[in-house]
XYZ file of C-alpha atoms in Angstrom:
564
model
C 16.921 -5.125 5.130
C 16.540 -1.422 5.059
C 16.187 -0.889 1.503
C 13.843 -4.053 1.126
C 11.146 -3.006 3.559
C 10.570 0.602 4.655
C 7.246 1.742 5.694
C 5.756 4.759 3.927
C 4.525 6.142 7.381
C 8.099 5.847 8.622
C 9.075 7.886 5.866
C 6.117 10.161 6.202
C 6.304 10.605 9.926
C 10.393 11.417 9.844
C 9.502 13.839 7.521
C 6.852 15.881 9.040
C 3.141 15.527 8.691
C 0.884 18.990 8.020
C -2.003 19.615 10.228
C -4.212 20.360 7.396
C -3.373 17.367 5.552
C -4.222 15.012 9.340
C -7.136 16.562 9.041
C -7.433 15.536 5.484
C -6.696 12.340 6.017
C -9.068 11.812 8.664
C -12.314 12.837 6.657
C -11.195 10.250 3.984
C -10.767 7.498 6.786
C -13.737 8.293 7.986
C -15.578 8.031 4.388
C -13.615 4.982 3.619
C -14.635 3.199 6.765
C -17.834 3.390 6.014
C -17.400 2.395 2.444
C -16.084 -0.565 3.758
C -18.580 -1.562 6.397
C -21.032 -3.373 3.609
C -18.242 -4.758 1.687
C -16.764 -6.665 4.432
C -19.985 -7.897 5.292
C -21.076 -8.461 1.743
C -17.418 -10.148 0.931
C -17.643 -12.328 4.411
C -21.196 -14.061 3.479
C -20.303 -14.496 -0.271
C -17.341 -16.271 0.911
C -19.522 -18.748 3.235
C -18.029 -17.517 6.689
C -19.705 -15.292 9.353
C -20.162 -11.245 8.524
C -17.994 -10.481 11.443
C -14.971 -12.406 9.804
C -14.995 -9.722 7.457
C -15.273 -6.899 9.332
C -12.312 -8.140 11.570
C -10.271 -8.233 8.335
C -10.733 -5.273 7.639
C -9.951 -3.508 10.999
C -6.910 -5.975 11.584
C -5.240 -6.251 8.187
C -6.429 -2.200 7.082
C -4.448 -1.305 10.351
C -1.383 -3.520 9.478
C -1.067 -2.573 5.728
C -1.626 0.991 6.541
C 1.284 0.948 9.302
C 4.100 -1.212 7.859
C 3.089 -0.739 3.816
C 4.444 0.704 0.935
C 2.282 3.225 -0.534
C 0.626 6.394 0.660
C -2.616 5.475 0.214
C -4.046 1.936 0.250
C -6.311 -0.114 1.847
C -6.150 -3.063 2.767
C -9.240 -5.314 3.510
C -11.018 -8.436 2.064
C -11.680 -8.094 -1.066
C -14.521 -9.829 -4.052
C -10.971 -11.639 -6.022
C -10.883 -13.901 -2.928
C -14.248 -14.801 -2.560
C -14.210 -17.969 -4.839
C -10.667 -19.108 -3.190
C -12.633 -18.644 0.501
C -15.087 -20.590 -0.753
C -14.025 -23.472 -2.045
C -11.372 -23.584 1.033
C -14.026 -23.341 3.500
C -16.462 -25.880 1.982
C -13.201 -28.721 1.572
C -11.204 -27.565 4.407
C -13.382 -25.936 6.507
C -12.782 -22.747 8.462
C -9.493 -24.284 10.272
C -8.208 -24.819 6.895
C -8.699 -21.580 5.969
C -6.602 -20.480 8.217
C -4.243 -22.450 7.438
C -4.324 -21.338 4.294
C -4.043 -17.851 5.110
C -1.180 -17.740 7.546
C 0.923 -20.119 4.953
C -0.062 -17.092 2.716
C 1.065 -14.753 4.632
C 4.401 -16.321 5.009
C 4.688 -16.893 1.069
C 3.762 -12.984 0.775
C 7.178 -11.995 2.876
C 9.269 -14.569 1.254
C 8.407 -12.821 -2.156
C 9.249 -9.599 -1.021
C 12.816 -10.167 0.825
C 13.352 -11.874 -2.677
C 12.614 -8.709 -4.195
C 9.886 -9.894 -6.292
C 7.526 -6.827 -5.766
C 8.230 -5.774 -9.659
C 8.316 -9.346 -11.205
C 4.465 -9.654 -10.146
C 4.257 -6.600 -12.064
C 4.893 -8.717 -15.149
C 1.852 -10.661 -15.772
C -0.005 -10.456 -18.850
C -2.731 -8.297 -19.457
C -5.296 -10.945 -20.773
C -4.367 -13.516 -17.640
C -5.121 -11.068 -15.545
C -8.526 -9.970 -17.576
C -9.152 -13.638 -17.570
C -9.262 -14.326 -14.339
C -10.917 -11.223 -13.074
C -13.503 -11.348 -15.338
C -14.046 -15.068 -14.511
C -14.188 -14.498 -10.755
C -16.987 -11.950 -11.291
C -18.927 -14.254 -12.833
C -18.856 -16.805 -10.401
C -19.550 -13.992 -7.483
C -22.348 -13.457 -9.895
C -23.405 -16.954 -10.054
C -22.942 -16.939 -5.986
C -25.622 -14.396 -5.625
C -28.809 -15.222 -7.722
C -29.909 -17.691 -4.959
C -30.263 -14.838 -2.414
C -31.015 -11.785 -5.048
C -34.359 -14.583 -6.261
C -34.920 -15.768 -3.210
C -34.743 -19.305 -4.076
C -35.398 -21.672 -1.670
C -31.538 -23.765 -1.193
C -30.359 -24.738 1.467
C -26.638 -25.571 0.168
C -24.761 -23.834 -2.810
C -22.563 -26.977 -4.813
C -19.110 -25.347 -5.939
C -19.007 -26.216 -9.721
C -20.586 -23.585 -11.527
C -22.892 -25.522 -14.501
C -23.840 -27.322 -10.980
C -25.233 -24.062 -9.533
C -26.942 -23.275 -12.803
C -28.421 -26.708 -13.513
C -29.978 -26.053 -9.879
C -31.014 -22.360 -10.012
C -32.832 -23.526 -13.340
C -34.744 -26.751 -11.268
C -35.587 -24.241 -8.303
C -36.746 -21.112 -9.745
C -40.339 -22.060 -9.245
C -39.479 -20.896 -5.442
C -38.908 -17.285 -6.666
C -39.391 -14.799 -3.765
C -40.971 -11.934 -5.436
C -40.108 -9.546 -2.316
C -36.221 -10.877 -2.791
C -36.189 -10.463 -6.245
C -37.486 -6.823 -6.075
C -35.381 -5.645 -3.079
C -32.347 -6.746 -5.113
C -33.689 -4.543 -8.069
C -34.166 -1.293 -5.912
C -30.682 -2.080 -4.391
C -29.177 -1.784 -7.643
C -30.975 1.128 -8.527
C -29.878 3.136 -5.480
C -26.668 2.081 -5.878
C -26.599 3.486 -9.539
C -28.113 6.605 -9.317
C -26.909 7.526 -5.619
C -23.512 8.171 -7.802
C -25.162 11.118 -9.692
C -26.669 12.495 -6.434
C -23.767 12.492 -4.026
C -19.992 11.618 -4.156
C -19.432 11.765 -0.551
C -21.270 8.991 0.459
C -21.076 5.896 -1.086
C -24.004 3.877 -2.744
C -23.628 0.809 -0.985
C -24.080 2.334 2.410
C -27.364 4.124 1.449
C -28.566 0.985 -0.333
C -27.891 -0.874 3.163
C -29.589 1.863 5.191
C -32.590 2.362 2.807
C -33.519 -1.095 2.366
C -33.280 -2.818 5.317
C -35.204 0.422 7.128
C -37.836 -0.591 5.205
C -37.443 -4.181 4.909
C -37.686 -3.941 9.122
C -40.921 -1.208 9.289
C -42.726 -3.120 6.758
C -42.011 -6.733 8.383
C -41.106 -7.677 4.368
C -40.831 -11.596 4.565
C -37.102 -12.331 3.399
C -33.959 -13.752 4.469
C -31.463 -11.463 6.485
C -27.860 -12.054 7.961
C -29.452 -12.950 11.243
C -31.662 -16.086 9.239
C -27.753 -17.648 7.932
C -25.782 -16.389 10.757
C -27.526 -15.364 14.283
C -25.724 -12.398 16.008
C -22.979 -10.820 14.764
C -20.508 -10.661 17.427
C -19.255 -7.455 18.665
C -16.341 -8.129 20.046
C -12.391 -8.467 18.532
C -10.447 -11.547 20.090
C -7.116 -12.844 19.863
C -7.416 -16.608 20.056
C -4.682 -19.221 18.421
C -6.559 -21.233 15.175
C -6.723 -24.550 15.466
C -3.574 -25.339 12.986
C -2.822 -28.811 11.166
C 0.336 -28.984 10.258
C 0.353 -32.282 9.933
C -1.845 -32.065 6.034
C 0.264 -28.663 5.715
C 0.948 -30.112 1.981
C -2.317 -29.806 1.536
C -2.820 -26.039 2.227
C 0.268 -25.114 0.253
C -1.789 -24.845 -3.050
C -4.445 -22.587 -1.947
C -2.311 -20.484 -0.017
C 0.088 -20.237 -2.901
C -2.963 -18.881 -5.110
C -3.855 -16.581 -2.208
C -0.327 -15.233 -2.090
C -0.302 -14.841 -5.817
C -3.750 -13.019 -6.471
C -3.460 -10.801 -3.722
C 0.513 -9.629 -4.665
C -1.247 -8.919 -7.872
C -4.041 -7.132 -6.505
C -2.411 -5.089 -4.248
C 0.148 -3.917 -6.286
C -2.279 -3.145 -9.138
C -4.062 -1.168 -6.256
C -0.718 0.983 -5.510
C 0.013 1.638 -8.812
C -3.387 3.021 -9.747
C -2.831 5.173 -6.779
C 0.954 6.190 -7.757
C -0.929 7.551 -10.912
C -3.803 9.221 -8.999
C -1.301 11.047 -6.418
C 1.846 11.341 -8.647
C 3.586 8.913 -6.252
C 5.589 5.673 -5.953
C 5.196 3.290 -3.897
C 7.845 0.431 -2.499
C 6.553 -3.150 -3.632
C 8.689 -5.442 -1.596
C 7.606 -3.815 1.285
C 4.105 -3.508 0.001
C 4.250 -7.169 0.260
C 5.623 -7.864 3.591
C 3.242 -5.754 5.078
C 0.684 -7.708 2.725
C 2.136 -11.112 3.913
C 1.786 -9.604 7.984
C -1.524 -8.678 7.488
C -2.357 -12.178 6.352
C -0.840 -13.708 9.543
C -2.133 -11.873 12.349
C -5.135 -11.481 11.224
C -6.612 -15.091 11.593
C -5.540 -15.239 14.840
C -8.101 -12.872 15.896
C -11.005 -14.459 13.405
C -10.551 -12.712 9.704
C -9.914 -14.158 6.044
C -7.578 -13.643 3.784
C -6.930 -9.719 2.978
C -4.964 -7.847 0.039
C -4.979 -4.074 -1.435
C -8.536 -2.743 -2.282
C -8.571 -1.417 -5.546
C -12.117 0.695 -4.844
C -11.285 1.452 -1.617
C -8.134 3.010 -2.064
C -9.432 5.028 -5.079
C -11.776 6.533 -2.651
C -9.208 7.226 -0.143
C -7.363 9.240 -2.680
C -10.752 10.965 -4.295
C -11.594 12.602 -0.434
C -8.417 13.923 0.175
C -6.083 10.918 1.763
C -2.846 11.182 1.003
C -0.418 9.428 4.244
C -1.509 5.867 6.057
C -2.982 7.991 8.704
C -6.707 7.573 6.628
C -5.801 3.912 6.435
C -5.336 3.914 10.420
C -8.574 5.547 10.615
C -10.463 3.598 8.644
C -9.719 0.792 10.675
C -10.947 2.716 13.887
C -13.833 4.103 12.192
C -14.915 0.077 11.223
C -14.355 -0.995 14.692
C -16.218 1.593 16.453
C -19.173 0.606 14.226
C -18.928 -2.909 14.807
C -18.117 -1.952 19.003
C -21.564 0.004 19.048
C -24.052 -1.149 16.318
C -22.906 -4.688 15.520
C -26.741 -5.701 16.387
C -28.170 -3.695 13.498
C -26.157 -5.055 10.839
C -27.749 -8.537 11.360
C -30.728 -7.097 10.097
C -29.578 -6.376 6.618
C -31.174 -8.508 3.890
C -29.300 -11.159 2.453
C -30.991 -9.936 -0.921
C -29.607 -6.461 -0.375
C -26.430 -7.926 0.055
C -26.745 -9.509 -3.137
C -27.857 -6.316 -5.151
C -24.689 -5.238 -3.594
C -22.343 -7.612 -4.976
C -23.929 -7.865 -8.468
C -22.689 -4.087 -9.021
C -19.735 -5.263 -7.755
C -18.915 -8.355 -9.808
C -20.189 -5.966 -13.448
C -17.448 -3.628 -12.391
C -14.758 -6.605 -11.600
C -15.437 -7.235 -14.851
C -13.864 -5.391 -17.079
C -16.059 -6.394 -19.935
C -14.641 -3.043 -21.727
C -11.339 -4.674 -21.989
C -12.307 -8.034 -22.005
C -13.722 -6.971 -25.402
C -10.956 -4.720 -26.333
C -8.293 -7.757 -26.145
C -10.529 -10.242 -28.467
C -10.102 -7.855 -31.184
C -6.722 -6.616 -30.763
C -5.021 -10.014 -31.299
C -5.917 -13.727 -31.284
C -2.823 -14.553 -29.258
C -3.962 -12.665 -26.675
C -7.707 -13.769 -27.004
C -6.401 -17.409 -26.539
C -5.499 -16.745 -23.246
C -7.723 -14.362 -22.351
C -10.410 -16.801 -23.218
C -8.640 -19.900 -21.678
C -8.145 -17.947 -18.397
C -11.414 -16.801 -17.930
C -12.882 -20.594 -19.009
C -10.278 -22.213 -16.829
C -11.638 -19.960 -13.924
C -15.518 -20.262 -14.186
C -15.929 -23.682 -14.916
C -12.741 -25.479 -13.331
C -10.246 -23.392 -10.883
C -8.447 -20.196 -10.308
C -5.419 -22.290 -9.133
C -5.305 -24.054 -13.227
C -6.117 -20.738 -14.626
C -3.596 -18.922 -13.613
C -0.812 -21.484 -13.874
C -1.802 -22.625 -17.648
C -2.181 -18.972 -18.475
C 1.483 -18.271 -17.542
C 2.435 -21.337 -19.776
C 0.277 -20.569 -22.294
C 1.541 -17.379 -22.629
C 5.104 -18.039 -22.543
C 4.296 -20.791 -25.543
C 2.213 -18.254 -27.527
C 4.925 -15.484 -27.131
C 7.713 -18.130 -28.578
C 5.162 -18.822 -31.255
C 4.894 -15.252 -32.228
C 8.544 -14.948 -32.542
C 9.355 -17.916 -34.428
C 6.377 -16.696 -37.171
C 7.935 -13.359 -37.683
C 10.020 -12.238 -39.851
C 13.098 -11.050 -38.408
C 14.963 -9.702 -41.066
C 12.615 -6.129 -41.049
C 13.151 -3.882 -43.530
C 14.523 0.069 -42.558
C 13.611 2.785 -44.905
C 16.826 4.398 -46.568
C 15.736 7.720 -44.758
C 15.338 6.294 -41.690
C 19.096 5.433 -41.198
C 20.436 6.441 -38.222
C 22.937 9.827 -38.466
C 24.913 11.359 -35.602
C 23.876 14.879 -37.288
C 20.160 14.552 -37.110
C 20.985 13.852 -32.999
C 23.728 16.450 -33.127
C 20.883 18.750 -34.253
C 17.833 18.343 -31.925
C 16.625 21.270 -29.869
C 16.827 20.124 -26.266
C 13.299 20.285 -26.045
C 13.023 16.988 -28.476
C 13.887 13.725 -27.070
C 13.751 10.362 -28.559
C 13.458 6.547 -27.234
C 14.015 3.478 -29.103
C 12.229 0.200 -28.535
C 14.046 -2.542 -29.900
C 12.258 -5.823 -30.082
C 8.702 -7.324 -28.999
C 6.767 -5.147 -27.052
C 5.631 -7.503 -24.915
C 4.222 -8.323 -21.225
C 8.251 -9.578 -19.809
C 9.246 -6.149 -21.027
C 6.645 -3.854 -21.442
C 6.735 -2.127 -18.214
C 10.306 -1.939 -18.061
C 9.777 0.072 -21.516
C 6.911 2.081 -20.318
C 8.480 3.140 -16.439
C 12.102 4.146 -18.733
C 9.807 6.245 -21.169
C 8.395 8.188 -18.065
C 11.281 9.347 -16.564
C 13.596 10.241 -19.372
C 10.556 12.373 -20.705
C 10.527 14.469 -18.221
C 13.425 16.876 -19.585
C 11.440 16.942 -22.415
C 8.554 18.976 -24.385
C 8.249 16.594 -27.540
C 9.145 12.323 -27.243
C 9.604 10.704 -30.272
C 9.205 7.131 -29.553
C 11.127 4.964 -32.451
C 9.221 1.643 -32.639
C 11.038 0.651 -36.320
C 12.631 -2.839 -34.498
C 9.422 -4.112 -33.193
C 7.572 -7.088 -35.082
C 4.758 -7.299 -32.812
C 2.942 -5.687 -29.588
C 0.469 -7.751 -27.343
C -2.335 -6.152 -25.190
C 0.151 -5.870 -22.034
C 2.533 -4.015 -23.887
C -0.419 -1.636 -25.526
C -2.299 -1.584 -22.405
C 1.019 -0.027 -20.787
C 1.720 2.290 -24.112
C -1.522 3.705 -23.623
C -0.904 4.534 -19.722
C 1.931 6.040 -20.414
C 0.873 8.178 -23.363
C -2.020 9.113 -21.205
C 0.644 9.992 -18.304
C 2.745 12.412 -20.591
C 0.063 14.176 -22.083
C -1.213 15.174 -18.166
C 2.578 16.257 -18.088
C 2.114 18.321 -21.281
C 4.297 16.506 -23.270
C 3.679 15.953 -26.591
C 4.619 11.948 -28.044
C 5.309 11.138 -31.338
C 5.819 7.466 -32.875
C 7.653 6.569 -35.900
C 8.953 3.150 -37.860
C 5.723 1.350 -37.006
C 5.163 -1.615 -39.100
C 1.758 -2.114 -41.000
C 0.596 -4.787 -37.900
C 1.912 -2.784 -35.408
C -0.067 0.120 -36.602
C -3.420 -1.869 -37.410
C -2.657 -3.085 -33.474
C -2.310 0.669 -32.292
C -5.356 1.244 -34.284
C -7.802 -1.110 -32.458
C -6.650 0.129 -29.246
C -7.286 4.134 -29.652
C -3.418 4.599 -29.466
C -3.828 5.994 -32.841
C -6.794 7.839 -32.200
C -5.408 9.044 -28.703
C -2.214 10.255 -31.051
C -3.472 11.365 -33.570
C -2.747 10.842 -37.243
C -0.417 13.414 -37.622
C 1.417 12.441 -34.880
C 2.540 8.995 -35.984
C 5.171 7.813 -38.942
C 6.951 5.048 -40.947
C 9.840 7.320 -41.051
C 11.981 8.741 -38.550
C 12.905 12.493 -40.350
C 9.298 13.133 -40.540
C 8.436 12.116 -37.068
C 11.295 14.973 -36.424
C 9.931 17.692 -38.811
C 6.662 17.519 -37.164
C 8.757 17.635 -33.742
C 10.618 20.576 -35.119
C 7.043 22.198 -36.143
C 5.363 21.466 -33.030
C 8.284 22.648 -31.000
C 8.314 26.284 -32.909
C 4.439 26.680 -32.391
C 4.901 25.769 -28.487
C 8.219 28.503 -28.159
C 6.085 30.991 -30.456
C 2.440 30.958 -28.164
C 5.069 30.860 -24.691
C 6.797 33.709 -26.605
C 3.396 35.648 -27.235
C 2.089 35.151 -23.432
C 5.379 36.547 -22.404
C 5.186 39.667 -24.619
C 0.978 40.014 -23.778
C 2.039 40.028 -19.825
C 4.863 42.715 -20.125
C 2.349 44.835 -21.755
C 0.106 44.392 -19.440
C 2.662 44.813 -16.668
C 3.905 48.556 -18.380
C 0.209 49.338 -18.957
């Protein structure tokens, strides 16, 4: 039990604390908190439930996550990946069902983590997840062009050529004032970045527009038109729970449990890179899986790691759950004190809003990136993201799994697994016996692949840290797909901030036309990759001399200087 969930703050507070970094972490609660005050609102009304839902997430489950999680740093909060699950919950379940839903998820989330299967999550490929991202920000897009036009719709259908077949029959109702607002909020949003990184766009957008919307009586819809008062109060009151259809929550609630593992351990390791830490994943999801149970008994939605959130966290200076803890405070204070402003924000504000937020869900860069890298991968890249927009996240992500497991036993029957080895790239104890202890090497043997890849990557990192120079051997592989080069590149990436310089050698011709389309090669360098292994280590040899020659020459410059 001990080893399987141990809060970071435990740790932390056992520890000791600094009074300078309190502080520290304080400011970035603060920030954060107010980061997250218009996307919990924005997230909420996207999602078809009240803005106050959202904010109550994010003060209930930030506080949880922040107390009993596993990493440093995150965030916890609804989040834009839910938004089409809430949805379609609410509108064939209704908001009892949701909660259902998100209890039964909550339970799922600590079952997978006293199971210890914080790392297997870990292991889903890069295009599924891609896929589906990219495919849930376009149907948050598609959520939002009735409010950013204006159009005059009284009820959103869920099927997405549905949506756009109506858009298309009601764009004669164009609000011109709606349209525009949503324009300017995108524009502060976007430039507010080059003017200040303290604050964040979203919040001056909010504070801008609806000023002005308010002084100048502009005639559009707000949060007030949809949703009357925003309540102002937190409440613990027990949901009204069916157990009785409980088969027919399981499905959501498994998809909930599933995409916000994923998320929130994608959040923790983006911040293990940004803070040079490591955070505990089975624990990360028990607290995850708590977070999702209390909170609907006081009123909130489904909650996971925020990716943005946490980044900002980290960026002002957080570094313990102590800025998580605040955050929460910080959002309920607001919502204690000026809960009857925020139903004044226009809905098309909110829209701008999460239009920015769905183009950066998106990754279009590697959505792009995995189409011409390899057709295997574009096949489920493409039927993920397909799967997603036009018929559920639920299909998506289960035929991507299979599909991916069928197209990896495809590429290994096609290849050719007798590969040929160089003559001069035949192993000898002598050329081992010989390295300076500054040169390491690391073989891969096999497909680099998304099962393995981050086993790979994570063994790379840490025996590389006795090192100056890694030669990576890569001569056994017959193929790499876009989770094992997305990982390669992180991890190159990693041990060049460390100083260390990688080498590869025994890539195959597809391997390296692979590495190639990436920027691996590019990120390398040409002279820093080979077919053959003994002039991978000549280069090591020659790029170790240079490195003990300049440290040599500094040494000598600052006795001089020291005599002098």
């Amino acid at each position: 039990m001990k080893t399987i969930f141990k809060p970071k703050l435990y740790t932390l507070l056992k520890n000791g604390i600094s009074k300078e970094q309190v502080l520290s972490d304080i400011f970035a609660g603060i920030i954060v908190g107010i980061v997250a005050l218009p996307l919990s609102i924005a997230f909420a009304v996207a999602s078809g439930v009240s803005p106050e839902r959202g904010i109550i997430t994010a003060i209930v489950a930030g506080l949880v996550i922040a107390i009993f999680g596993g990493s440093r740093v995150q965030i916890g909060g609804p989040t834009g990946a839910f938004i089409i699950i809430v949805f379609g919950i609410v509108q064939e379940y209704g908001i009892d069902g949701l909660m259902m839903s998100t209890i039964l998820a909550g339970i799922i989330l600590i079952i997978f983590g006293f199971l210890k299967l914080g790392s297997l999550l870990k292991y889903f490929p890069h295009p599924l997840i891609v896929g589906f991202t990219s495919g849930i920000a376009l149907v948050i897009l598609s959520t939002q062009i009735k409010d950013a036009l204006g159009l005059n719709i009284e009820h959103l259908p869920s099927s997405f050529i549905d949506k756009c077949i109506l858009y298309f029959n009601n764009i004669t109702s164009l609000n011109i004032y709606a349209l525009i607002t949503t324009l300017i909020t995108i524009f502060i949003i976007i430039c507010s970045k080059y003017l200040t990184k303290k604050i964040p766009g979203s919040f001056i957008a909010i504070i801008l527009v609806t000023s002005v919307v308010v002084f100048f009586d502009i005639p559009i819809n707000n949060i007030e038109t949809f949703f009357g008062d925003i309540h102002s109060e937190i409440s613990f009151a027990i949901p009204n729970l069916d157990f009785a259809n409980i088969t027919h929550y399981f499905a959501p609630a498994l998809i909930i449990a599933i995409l916000g593992g994923i998320e929130s351990l994608l959040s923790a390791v983006v911040a293990d890179g940004m803070i040079g830490g490591n955070h505990r994943s089975n624990t990360e999801l028990i607290a995850q899986g708590m977070a999702n149970i209390i909170t609907p008994f006081f009123g909130g939605i489904p909650a996971t790691g925020a990716i943005a959130r946490t980044a900002t966290n980290v960026k002002n200076g957080g570094r313990t759950p102590i800025a998580g803890i605040t955050h929460a405070i910080v959002l309920f204070l607001i919502m204690m004190f000026f809960a009857d402003l925020a139903k004044l924000i226009p809905m098309p504000c909110l829209a701008g809003i999460l239009i920015v937020i769905a183009y950066n869900m998106s990754e279009w860069r590697s959505f792009v990136s995995i189409i011409k890298t390899s057709k295997f991968d574009a096949i489920v890249l493409l039927s993920t993201f397909l799967l997603t927009v036009l018929v559920d996240l639920t299909v998506a992500i289960e035929i991507g799994i299979v599909l991916s497991s069928l197209l990896f036993m495809k590429r290994m029957a096609d290849i050719n697994t007798n590969i040929q080895i160089e003559d001069d790239d035949i192993d000898t104890l002598e050329e081992y016996r010989n390295l300076p202890e500054e040169i390491g090497t690391y073989e891969i043997a096999g497909p680099l692949f998304f099962a393995c890849a981050k086993s790979y990557t994570e063994t790379i990192k840490s025996i590389a840290n006795n090192n100056k120079i890694l030669i990576i051997r890569m001569r056994y592989v017959p193929f790499i797909d876009s989770t094992g080069l997305n990982n390669l590149e992180e991890t190159i990436k990693f041990l060049h901030d460390d100083g260390i310089v990688v080498i590869l050698s025994g890539t195959i011709d597809s391997v390296y036309e692979d590495l190639r389309k990436k920027g691996i090669v590019t990120l390398l360098g040409n002279n820093n990759i080979f077919k053959l292994f003994p002039k991978a280590l000549t280069q090591a040899r020659i790029i170790n001399e240079t490195i003990n020659e300049t440290i040599k020459g500094a040494d000598s410059t600052l006795t001089l200087n020291l005599q002098r």
